[in-house]
Short mmCIF file of N, CA, C and O in Angstrom, two decimals:
data_model
loop_
_atom_site.label_atom_id
_atom_site.label_comp_id
_atom_site.label_asym_id
_atom_site.label_seq_id
_atom_site.Cartn_x
_atom_site.Cartn_y
_atom_site.Cartn_z
N UNK A 878 0.76 -1.21 -0.01
CA UNK A 878 0.11 0.07 0.07
C UNK A 878 0.87 1.22 0.02
O UNK A 878 0.53 2.25 -0.70
N UNK A 879 1.91 1.27 0.76
CA UNK A 879 2.64 2.45 0.90
C UNK A 879 3.50 2.60 -0.44
O UNK A 879 3.73 3.86 -0.83
N UNK A 880 3.78 1.56 -1.23
CA UNK A 880 4.31 1.68 -2.54
C UNK A 880 3.42 2.36 -3.47
O UNK A 880 3.83 3.36 -4.21
N UNK A 881 2.14 2.07 -3.48
CA UNK A 881 1.11 2.79 -4.25
C UNK A 881 1.12 4.12 -3.81
O UNK A 881 0.93 5.11 -4.74
N UNK A 882 1.03 4.49 -2.68
CA UNK A 882 0.99 5.89 -2.17
C UNK A 882 2.18 6.68 -2.58
O UNK A 882 2.13 7.76 -3.17
N UNK A 883 3.41 6.06 -2.38
CA UNK A 883 4.65 6.78 -2.93
C UNK A 883 4.65 7.04 -4.49
O UNK A 883 5.07 8.13 -4.85
N UNK A 884 4.05 5.99 -5.18
CA UNK A 884 4.04 6.16 -6.65
C UNK A 884 3.09 7.26 -6.99
O UNK A 884 3.12 7.86 -8.18
N UNK A 885 2.24 7.69 -6.13
CA UNK A 885 1.24 8.73 -6.29
C UNK A 885 1.57 10.07 -5.64
O UNK A 885 0.93 10.89 -5.38
N UNK A 886 2.99 10.14 -5.19
CA UNK A 886 3.42 11.26 -4.55
C UNK A 886 2.79 11.51 -3.14
O UNK A 886 2.88 12.71 -2.67
N UNK A 887 2.52 10.34 -2.44
CA UNK A 887 1.90 10.62 -1.10
C UNK A 887 2.80 9.94 -0.06
O UNK A 887 3.51 8.98 -0.37
N UNK A 888 2.62 10.52 1.25
CA UNK A 888 3.34 9.85 2.31
C UNK A 888 2.76 8.50 2.75
O UNK A 888 1.70 8.27 2.33
N UNK A 889 3.61 7.73 3.45
CA UNK A 889 3.09 6.55 3.96
C UNK A 889 2.07 6.56 4.98
O UNK A 889 1.87 7.71 5.71
N UNK A 890 1.30 5.53 5.24
CA UNK A 890 0.39 5.37 6.33
C UNK A 890 1.13 4.41 7.36
O UNK A 890 1.80 3.50 6.79
N UNK A 891 0.99 4.68 8.55
CA UNK A 891 1.66 3.76 9.61
C UNK A 891 0.70 3.04 10.26
O UNK A 891 -0.55 3.27 10.26
N UNK A 892 1.03 1.96 10.86
CA UNK A 892 0.29 1.00 11.64
C UNK A 892 -0.25 1.70 12.91
O UNK A 892 0.55 2.34 13.50
N UNK A 893 -1.44 1.37 13.26
CA UNK A 893 -2.10 1.92 14.48
C UNK A 893 -2.77 0.75 15.15
O UNK A 893 -3.65 0.19 14.49
N UNK A 894 -2.30 0.44 16.39
CA UNK A 894 -2.81 -0.80 17.04
C UNK A 894 -4.33 -0.78 17.27
O UNK A 894 -4.92 -1.79 17.03
N UNK A 895 -4.85 0.30 17.77
CA UNK A 895 -6.30 0.46 17.91
C UNK A 895 -7.12 0.27 16.67
O UNK A 895 -8.17 -0.40 16.59
N UNK A 896 -6.60 0.85 15.59
CA UNK A 896 -7.35 0.61 14.32
C UNK A 896 -7.17 -0.80 13.89
O UNK A 896 -8.08 -1.41 13.26
N UNK A 897 -6.11 -1.59 14.10
CA UNK A 897 -5.92 -2.74 13.84
C UNK A 897 -6.88 -3.77 14.57
O UNK A 897 -7.54 -4.61 14.01
N UNK A 898 -7.20 -3.34 15.85
CA UNK A 898 -8.00 -4.08 16.73
C UNK A 898 -9.47 -3.80 16.06
O UNK A 898 -10.25 -4.79 15.96
N UNK A 899 -9.81 -2.54 15.72
CA UNK A 899 -11.10 -2.28 15.12
C UNK A 899 -11.37 -3.09 13.87
O UNK A 899 -12.35 -3.59 13.71
N UNK A 900 -10.47 -3.09 12.96
CA UNK A 900 -10.40 -3.83 11.68
C UNK A 900 -10.62 -5.21 11.92
O UNK A 900 -11.35 -5.97 11.35
N UNK A 901 -9.86 -5.81 12.84
CA UNK A 901 -9.90 -7.25 12.89
C UNK A 901 -11.26 -7.70 13.74
O UNK A 901 -11.87 -8.60 13.26
N UNK A 902 -11.69 -6.79 14.57
CA UNK A 902 -13.01 -6.96 15.17
C UNK A 902 -14.12 -6.97 14.09
O UNK A 902 -15.13 -7.82 14.28
N UNK A 903 -14.07 -6.08 13.15
CA UNK A 903 -15.04 -5.99 12.18
C UNK A 903 -15.02 -7.20 11.27
O UNK A 903 -15.99 -7.73 10.72
N UNK A 904 -13.79 -7.56 10.91
CA UNK A 904 -13.64 -8.73 9.98
C UNK A 904 -14.15 -10.02 10.73
O UNK A 904 -15.00 -10.76 10.16
N UNK A 905 -13.86 -10.20 11.96
CA UNK A 905 -14.48 -11.23 12.91
C UNK A 905 -15.91 -11.24 12.83
O UNK A 905 -16.65 -12.23 12.60
N UNK A 906 -16.53 -9.95 13.00
CA UNK A 906 -17.91 -9.78 13.05
C UNK A 906 -18.68 -10.28 11.65
O UNK A 906 -19.56 -11.03 11.78
N UNK A 907 -18.14 -9.81 10.60
CA UNK A 907 -18.58 -10.08 9.37
C UNK A 907 -18.54 -11.56 9.17
O UNK A 907 -19.46 -12.27 8.66
N UNK A 908 -17.44 -12.21 9.55
CA UNK A 908 -17.26 -13.73 9.34
C UNK A 908 -18.14 -14.45 10.14
O UNK A 908 -18.68 -15.51 9.72
N UNK A 909 -18.43 -14.00 11.34
CA UNK A 909 -19.40 -14.74 12.23
C UNK A 909 -20.84 -14.52 12.06
O UNK A 909 -21.58 -15.44 12.33
N UNK A 910 -21.17 -13.44 11.37
CA UNK A 910 -22.49 -13.16 11.07
C UNK A 910 -22.97 -13.38 9.73
O UNK A 910 -24.16 -13.34 9.43
N UNK A 911 -22.04 -13.22 8.75
CA UNK A 911 -22.29 -13.11 7.35
C UNK A 911 -22.78 -11.83 6.97
O UNK A 911 -23.20 -11.60 5.81
N UNK A 912 -22.76 -10.91 7.92
CA UNK A 912 -23.13 -9.49 7.60
C UNK A 912 -22.02 -8.69 6.85
O UNK A 912 -21.23 -8.14 7.58
N UNK A 913 -22.17 -8.59 5.59
CA UNK A 913 -21.04 -7.97 4.82
C UNK A 913 -21.52 -6.53 4.62
O UNK A 913 -22.13 -6.23 3.62
N UNK A 914 -21.01 -5.75 5.42
CA UNK A 914 -21.39 -4.29 5.36
C UNK A 914 -20.33 -3.52 6.18
O UNK A 914 -19.49 -3.98 6.90
N UNK A 915 -20.36 -2.26 6.04
CA UNK A 915 -19.44 -1.28 6.69
C UNK A 915 -19.92 -1.02 8.06
O UNK A 915 -21.18 -1.04 8.31
N UNK A 916 -19.10 -0.98 8.97
CA UNK A 916 -19.49 -0.43 10.37
C UNK A 916 -19.71 1.10 10.31
O UNK A 916 -19.28 1.81 9.49
N UNK A 917 -20.33 1.57 11.32
CA UNK A 917 -20.69 2.96 11.46
C UNK A 917 -19.46 3.78 11.91
O UNK A 917 -19.16 3.77 13.23
N UNK A 918 -18.66 4.40 11.03
CA UNK A 918 -17.54 4.91 11.34
C UNK A 918 -17.76 6.23 12.23
O UNK A 918 -16.99 6.80 12.89
N UNK A 919 -18.91 6.93 11.88
CA UNK A 919 -19.22 8.04 12.70
C UNK A 919 -19.38 7.77 14.30
O UNK A 919 -18.91 8.36 15.05
N UNK A 920 -20.03 6.56 14.56
CA UNK A 920 -20.18 6.17 15.82
C UNK A 920 -18.71 5.75 16.52
O UNK A 920 -18.50 6.01 17.63
N UNK A 921 -17.84 5.25 15.62
CA UNK A 921 -16.39 4.86 16.17
C UNK A 921 -15.75 6.14 16.53
O UNK A 921 -15.22 6.20 17.57
N UNK A 922 -15.91 7.20 15.71
CA UNK A 922 -15.31 8.37 15.98
C UNK A 922 -15.73 9.11 17.33
O UNK A 922 -15.18 9.85 17.84
N UNK A 923 -16.95 8.76 17.77
CA UNK A 923 -17.46 9.15 19.00
C UNK A 923 -16.92 8.49 20.21
O UNK A 923 -16.97 8.98 21.36
N UNK A 924 -16.35 7.25 19.94
CA UNK A 924 -15.81 6.48 20.97
C UNK A 924 -14.52 7.27 21.54
O UNK A 924 -13.65 7.67 20.62
N UNK A 925 -14.35 7.33 22.83
CA UNK A 925 -13.19 8.06 23.37
C UNK A 925 -11.75 7.39 22.91
O UNK A 925 -10.74 8.09 22.74
N UNK A 926 -11.78 6.21 22.54
CA UNK A 926 -10.49 5.50 22.04
C UNK A 926 -10.07 6.08 20.71
O UNK A 926 -8.92 5.91 20.44
N UNK A 927 -11.04 6.57 19.98
CA UNK A 927 -10.59 7.13 18.62
C UNK A 927 -10.95 8.74 18.51
O UNK A 927 -10.90 9.28 17.54
N UNK A 928 -11.06 9.35 19.69
CA UNK A 928 -11.38 10.72 19.81
C UNK A 928 -10.30 11.70 19.10
O UNK A 928 -10.60 12.78 18.65
N UNK A 929 -9.08 11.11 19.15
CA UNK A 929 -8.05 11.99 18.55
C UNK A 929 -7.98 12.12 16.90
O UNK A 929 -7.37 12.79 16.39
N UNK A 930 -8.89 11.32 16.37
CA UNK A 930 -8.93 11.34 14.75
C UNK A 930 -10.03 12.31 14.37
O UNK A 930 -11.19 12.50 15.04
N UNK A 931 -9.81 12.84 13.23
CA UNK A 931 -10.67 13.77 12.56
C UNK A 931 -11.57 13.21 11.55
O UNK A 931 -12.55 13.65 11.24
N UNK A 932 -11.10 12.20 10.96
CA UNK A 932 -11.71 11.48 9.70
C UNK A 932 -11.30 10.01 9.73
O UNK A 932 -10.15 9.61 10.08
N UNK A 933 -12.21 9.26 9.26
CA UNK A 933 -11.99 7.82 8.94
C UNK A 933 -12.48 7.28 7.72
O UNK A 933 -13.44 7.94 7.25
N UNK A 934 -12.05 6.21 7.25
CA UNK A 934 -12.46 5.59 6.04
C UNK A 934 -12.36 4.14 6.22
O UNK A 934 -11.49 3.60 6.96
N UNK A 935 -12.96 3.26 5.41
CA UNK A 935 -13.00 1.78 5.38
C UNK A 935 -13.16 1.17 4.21
O UNK A 935 -13.90 1.52 3.41
N UNK A 936 -12.32 0.15 4.00
CA UNK A 936 -12.42 -0.85 2.87
C UNK A 936 -12.69 -2.18 3.43
O UNK A 936 -12.06 -2.52 4.42
N UNK A 937 -13.69 -2.89 2.84
CA UNK A 937 -13.97 -4.20 3.18
C UNK A 937 -14.06 -5.12 1.97
O UNK A 937 -14.29 -4.46 0.86
N UNK A 938 -13.77 -6.32 2.07
CA UNK A 938 -13.81 -7.28 1.00
C UNK A 938 -14.17 -8.76 1.58
O UNK A 938 -13.95 -8.97 2.59
N UNK A 939 -14.84 -9.40 0.67
CA UNK A 939 -15.25 -10.81 0.94
C UNK A 939 -14.75 -11.68 -0.29
O UNK A 939 -15.05 -11.30 -1.36
N UNK A 940 -14.16 -12.75 0.02
CA UNK A 940 -13.71 -13.64 -1.03
C UNK A 940 -13.33 -15.01 -0.40
O UNK A 940 -13.87 -15.27 0.70
N UNK A 941 -12.55 -15.88 -1.06
CA UNK A 941 -12.28 -17.17 -0.49
C UNK A 941 -10.91 -17.00 0.17
O UNK A 941 -10.06 -16.12 -0.10
N UNK A 942 -10.67 -17.92 1.12
CA UNK A 942 -9.47 -17.87 2.04
C UNK A 942 -8.19 -17.99 1.25
O UNK A 942 -7.06 -17.78 1.76
N UNK A 943 -8.25 -18.37 -0.12
CA UNK A 943 -7.08 -18.45 -0.89
C UNK A 943 -6.53 -17.20 -1.46
O UNK A 943 -5.46 -17.21 -1.97
N UNK A 944 -7.25 -16.13 -1.22
CA UNK A 944 -6.86 -14.77 -1.70
C UNK A 944 -5.55 -14.27 -1.01
O UNK A 944 -5.59 -14.25 0.18
N UNK A 945 -4.57 -14.04 -1.68
CA UNK A 945 -3.27 -13.41 -1.11
C UNK A 945 -3.56 -12.01 -0.85
O UNK A 945 -4.48 -11.25 -1.34
N UNK A 946 -2.71 -11.38 0.11
CA UNK A 946 -2.68 -10.12 0.33
C UNK A 946 -2.54 -9.16 -0.86
O UNK A 946 -3.28 -8.10 -1.09
N UNK A 947 -1.66 -9.57 -1.77
CA UNK A 947 -1.44 -8.84 -3.10
C UNK A 947 -2.75 -8.86 -3.99
O UNK A 947 -3.01 -7.76 -4.56
N UNK A 948 -3.46 -9.93 -3.91
CA UNK A 948 -4.68 -9.93 -4.71
C UNK A 948 -5.81 -9.08 -4.05
O UNK A 948 -6.65 -8.47 -4.80
N UNK A 949 -5.96 -8.96 -2.68
CA UNK A 949 -6.86 -8.12 -2.10
C UNK A 949 -6.47 -6.85 -2.37
O UNK A 949 -7.44 -6.06 -2.62
N UNK A 950 -5.25 -6.42 -2.24
CA UNK A 950 -4.85 -4.98 -2.49
C UNK A 950 -5.27 -4.68 -4.04
O UNK A 950 -5.72 -3.52 -4.27
N UNK A 951 -4.94 -5.60 -4.84
CA UNK A 951 -5.35 -5.37 -6.36
C UNK A 951 -6.73 -5.11 -6.59
O UNK A 951 -7.18 -4.26 -7.33
N UNK A 952 -7.59 -5.88 -5.85
CA UNK A 952 -9.04 -5.80 -5.98
C UNK A 952 -9.45 -4.38 -5.47
O UNK A 952 -10.24 -3.66 -6.08
N UNK A 953 -8.87 -3.92 -4.34
CA UNK A 953 -9.27 -2.64 -3.75
C UNK A 953 -8.69 -1.50 -4.70
O UNK A 953 -9.42 -0.58 -4.85
N UNK A 954 -7.59 -1.78 -5.26
CA UNK A 954 -7.01 -0.59 -6.15
C UNK A 954 -7.84 -0.56 -7.48
O UNK A 954 -7.87 0.52 -8.10
N UNK A 955 -8.55 -1.66 -7.84
CA UNK A 955 -9.38 -1.54 -9.03
C UNK A 955 -10.70 -1.00 -8.92
O UNK A 955 -11.45 -0.71 -9.86
N UNK A 956 -11.10 -0.67 -7.57
CA UNK A 956 -12.36 -0.12 -7.41
C UNK A 956 -12.11 1.38 -6.98
O UNK A 956 -11.25 1.74 -6.03
N UNK A 957 -12.78 2.31 -7.82
CA UNK A 957 -12.46 3.71 -7.54
C UNK A 957 -12.80 4.20 -6.10
O UNK A 957 -11.87 5.00 -5.69
N UNK A 958 -13.74 3.82 -5.48
CA UNK A 958 -14.00 4.21 -4.05
C UNK A 958 -12.88 3.67 -3.10
O UNK A 958 -12.48 4.31 -2.23
N UNK A 959 -12.52 2.46 -3.30
CA UNK A 959 -11.49 1.79 -2.42
C UNK A 959 -10.21 2.45 -2.56
O UNK A 959 -9.48 2.74 -1.71
N UNK A 960 -9.93 2.62 -3.91
CA UNK A 960 -8.54 3.20 -4.37
C UNK A 960 -8.54 4.60 -3.71
O UNK A 960 -7.38 5.04 -3.18
N UNK A 961 -9.57 5.34 -3.61
CA UNK A 961 -9.63 6.69 -3.08
C UNK A 961 -9.33 6.70 -1.67
O UNK A 961 -8.61 7.54 -1.10
N UNK A 962 -9.76 5.67 -0.96
CA UNK A 962 -9.45 5.57 0.47
C UNK A 962 -7.96 5.26 0.65
O UNK A 962 -7.23 5.85 1.46
N UNK A 963 -7.32 4.31 -0.15
CA UNK A 963 -5.96 3.99 -0.06
C UNK A 963 -5.17 5.12 -0.38
O UNK A 963 -4.12 5.34 0.22
N UNK A 964 -5.54 5.97 -1.30
CA UNK A 964 -4.69 7.13 -1.81
C UNK A 964 -5.20 8.44 -1.08
O UNK A 964 -4.86 9.58 -1.35
N UNK A 965 -6.00 8.32 -0.03
CA UNK A 965 -6.67 9.43 0.67
C UNK A 965 -5.68 10.12 1.58
O UNK A 965 -4.56 9.68 1.77
N UNK A 966 -6.23 11.17 2.26
CA UNK A 966 -5.48 11.97 3.07
C UNK A 966 -5.55 11.34 4.58
O UNK A 966 -6.19 11.81 5.42
N UNK A 967 -5.00 10.17 4.71
CA UNK A 967 -4.92 9.47 6.00
C UNK A 967 -3.46 9.28 6.37
O UNK A 967 -2.66 9.14 5.37
N UNK A 968 -3.12 8.99 7.58
CA UNK A 968 -1.69 8.79 8.00
C UNK A 968 -1.60 7.45 8.83
O UNK A 968 -0.42 7.07 9.15
N UNK A 969 -2.63 6.84 9.25
CA UNK A 969 -2.63 5.66 9.85
C UNK A 969 -3.58 4.54 9.44
O UNK A 969 -4.67 5.03 8.64
N UNK A 970 -3.35 3.37 9.70
CA UNK A 970 -4.15 2.25 9.21
C UNK A 970 -4.15 1.15 10.16
O UNK A 970 -3.26 0.76 10.83
N UNK A 971 -5.25 0.40 10.22
CA UNK A 971 -5.38 -0.96 10.72
C UNK A 971 -5.96 -1.92 9.81
O UNK A 971 -6.80 -1.46 9.07
N UNK A 972 -5.50 -3.17 9.80
CA UNK A 972 -6.01 -4.18 8.95
C UNK A 972 -6.37 -5.36 9.67
O UNK A 972 -5.71 -5.82 10.56
N UNK A 973 -7.47 -6.07 9.33
CA UNK A 973 -7.91 -7.29 9.87
C UNK A 973 -8.39 -8.23 8.97
O UNK A 973 -9.10 -7.92 8.06
N UNK A 974 -8.07 -9.37 9.06
CA UNK A 974 -8.43 -10.53 8.07
C UNK A 974 -8.94 -11.79 8.90
O UNK A 974 -8.24 -12.18 9.78
N UNK A 975 -10.18 -12.27 8.50
CA UNK A 975 -10.64 -13.47 9.11
C UNK A 975 -11.15 -14.46 8.09
O UNK A 975 -11.66 -14.10 7.10
N UNK A 976 -10.70 -15.69 8.24
CA UNK A 976 -11.24 -16.83 7.37
C UNK A 976 -12.20 -17.68 8.24
O UNK A 976 -11.82 -18.05 9.34
N UNK A 977 -13.31 -17.97 7.62
CA UNK A 977 -14.31 -18.86 8.38
C UNK A 977 -15.09 -19.72 7.33
O UNK A 977 -15.76 -19.13 6.41
N UNK A 978 -14.89 -20.98 7.49
CA UNK A 978 -15.55 -21.88 6.57
C UNK A 978 -15.13 -21.70 5.07
O UNK A 978 -15.98 -21.86 4.28
N UNK A 979 -13.80 -21.24 4.79
CA UNK A 979 -13.36 -21.14 3.49
C UNK A 979 -13.57 -19.70 2.88
O UNK A 979 -13.19 -19.37 1.81
N UNK A 980 -14.33 -18.83 3.70
CA UNK A 980 -14.76 -17.60 3.24
C UNK A 980 -13.75 -16.47 4.10
O UNK A 980 -13.63 -16.61 5.30
N UNK A 981 -13.17 -15.51 3.35
CA UNK A 981 -12.25 -14.50 3.81
C UNK A 981 -13.15 -13.26 3.93
O UNK A 981 -13.83 -12.85 3.01
N UNK A 982 -12.91 -12.49 5.11
CA UNK A 982 -13.46 -11.08 5.37
C UNK A 982 -12.19 -10.30 5.74
O UNK A 982 -11.57 -10.69 6.63
N UNK A 983 -12.06 -9.21 5.01
CA UNK A 983 -10.96 -8.32 5.32
C UNK A 983 -11.40 -6.87 5.46
O UNK A 983 -12.35 -6.36 4.78
N UNK A 984 -10.81 -6.20 6.32
CA UNK A 984 -11.15 -4.84 6.68
C UNK A 984 -9.87 -3.93 6.65
O UNK A 984 -8.91 -4.35 7.32
N UNK A 985 -9.93 -2.85 6.06
CA UNK A 985 -8.88 -1.80 6.19
C UNK A 985 -9.56 -0.59 6.81
O UNK A 985 -10.51 -0.11 6.21
N UNK A 986 -9.06 -0.07 7.87
CA UNK A 986 -9.60 1.14 8.45
C UNK A 986 -8.49 2.22 8.51
O UNK A 986 -7.32 2.00 9.05
N UNK A 987 -8.73 3.26 7.82
CA UNK A 987 -7.87 4.40 7.74
C UNK A 987 -8.29 5.61 8.69
O UNK A 987 -9.60 5.69 8.89
N UNK A 988 -7.39 6.39 9.13
CA UNK A 988 -7.65 7.57 9.98
C UNK A 988 -6.63 8.66 9.84
O UNK A 988 -5.50 8.45 9.36
N UNK A 989 -7.03 9.92 10.21
CA UNK A 989 -6.19 10.96 10.37
C UNK A 989 -6.51 11.80 11.48
O UNK A 989 -7.69 11.82 12.09
#
């Protein structure tokens, strides 16, 4: 991801543990419930644990557990909305991936 950002004249995003936990929790939720949808990032921003952020964005994807990280990234980059998040004005990221019954659910949460 940071290679894509650099190729587009953007600075890198750094890992953020709380966002990683948020992304992993959401991937676990989707895998456990089959509810493939975005979480309410407005509500997340109201949580004191994320109060230092002014904006957030999220990418989610559902596929089979054989998908590599490179293929997940390629799929997100091929989607204009997901690409906009990856190349957006964010400086931290958290990523979570869950496989359940052969199905993969992945979440990228971005913030600034």
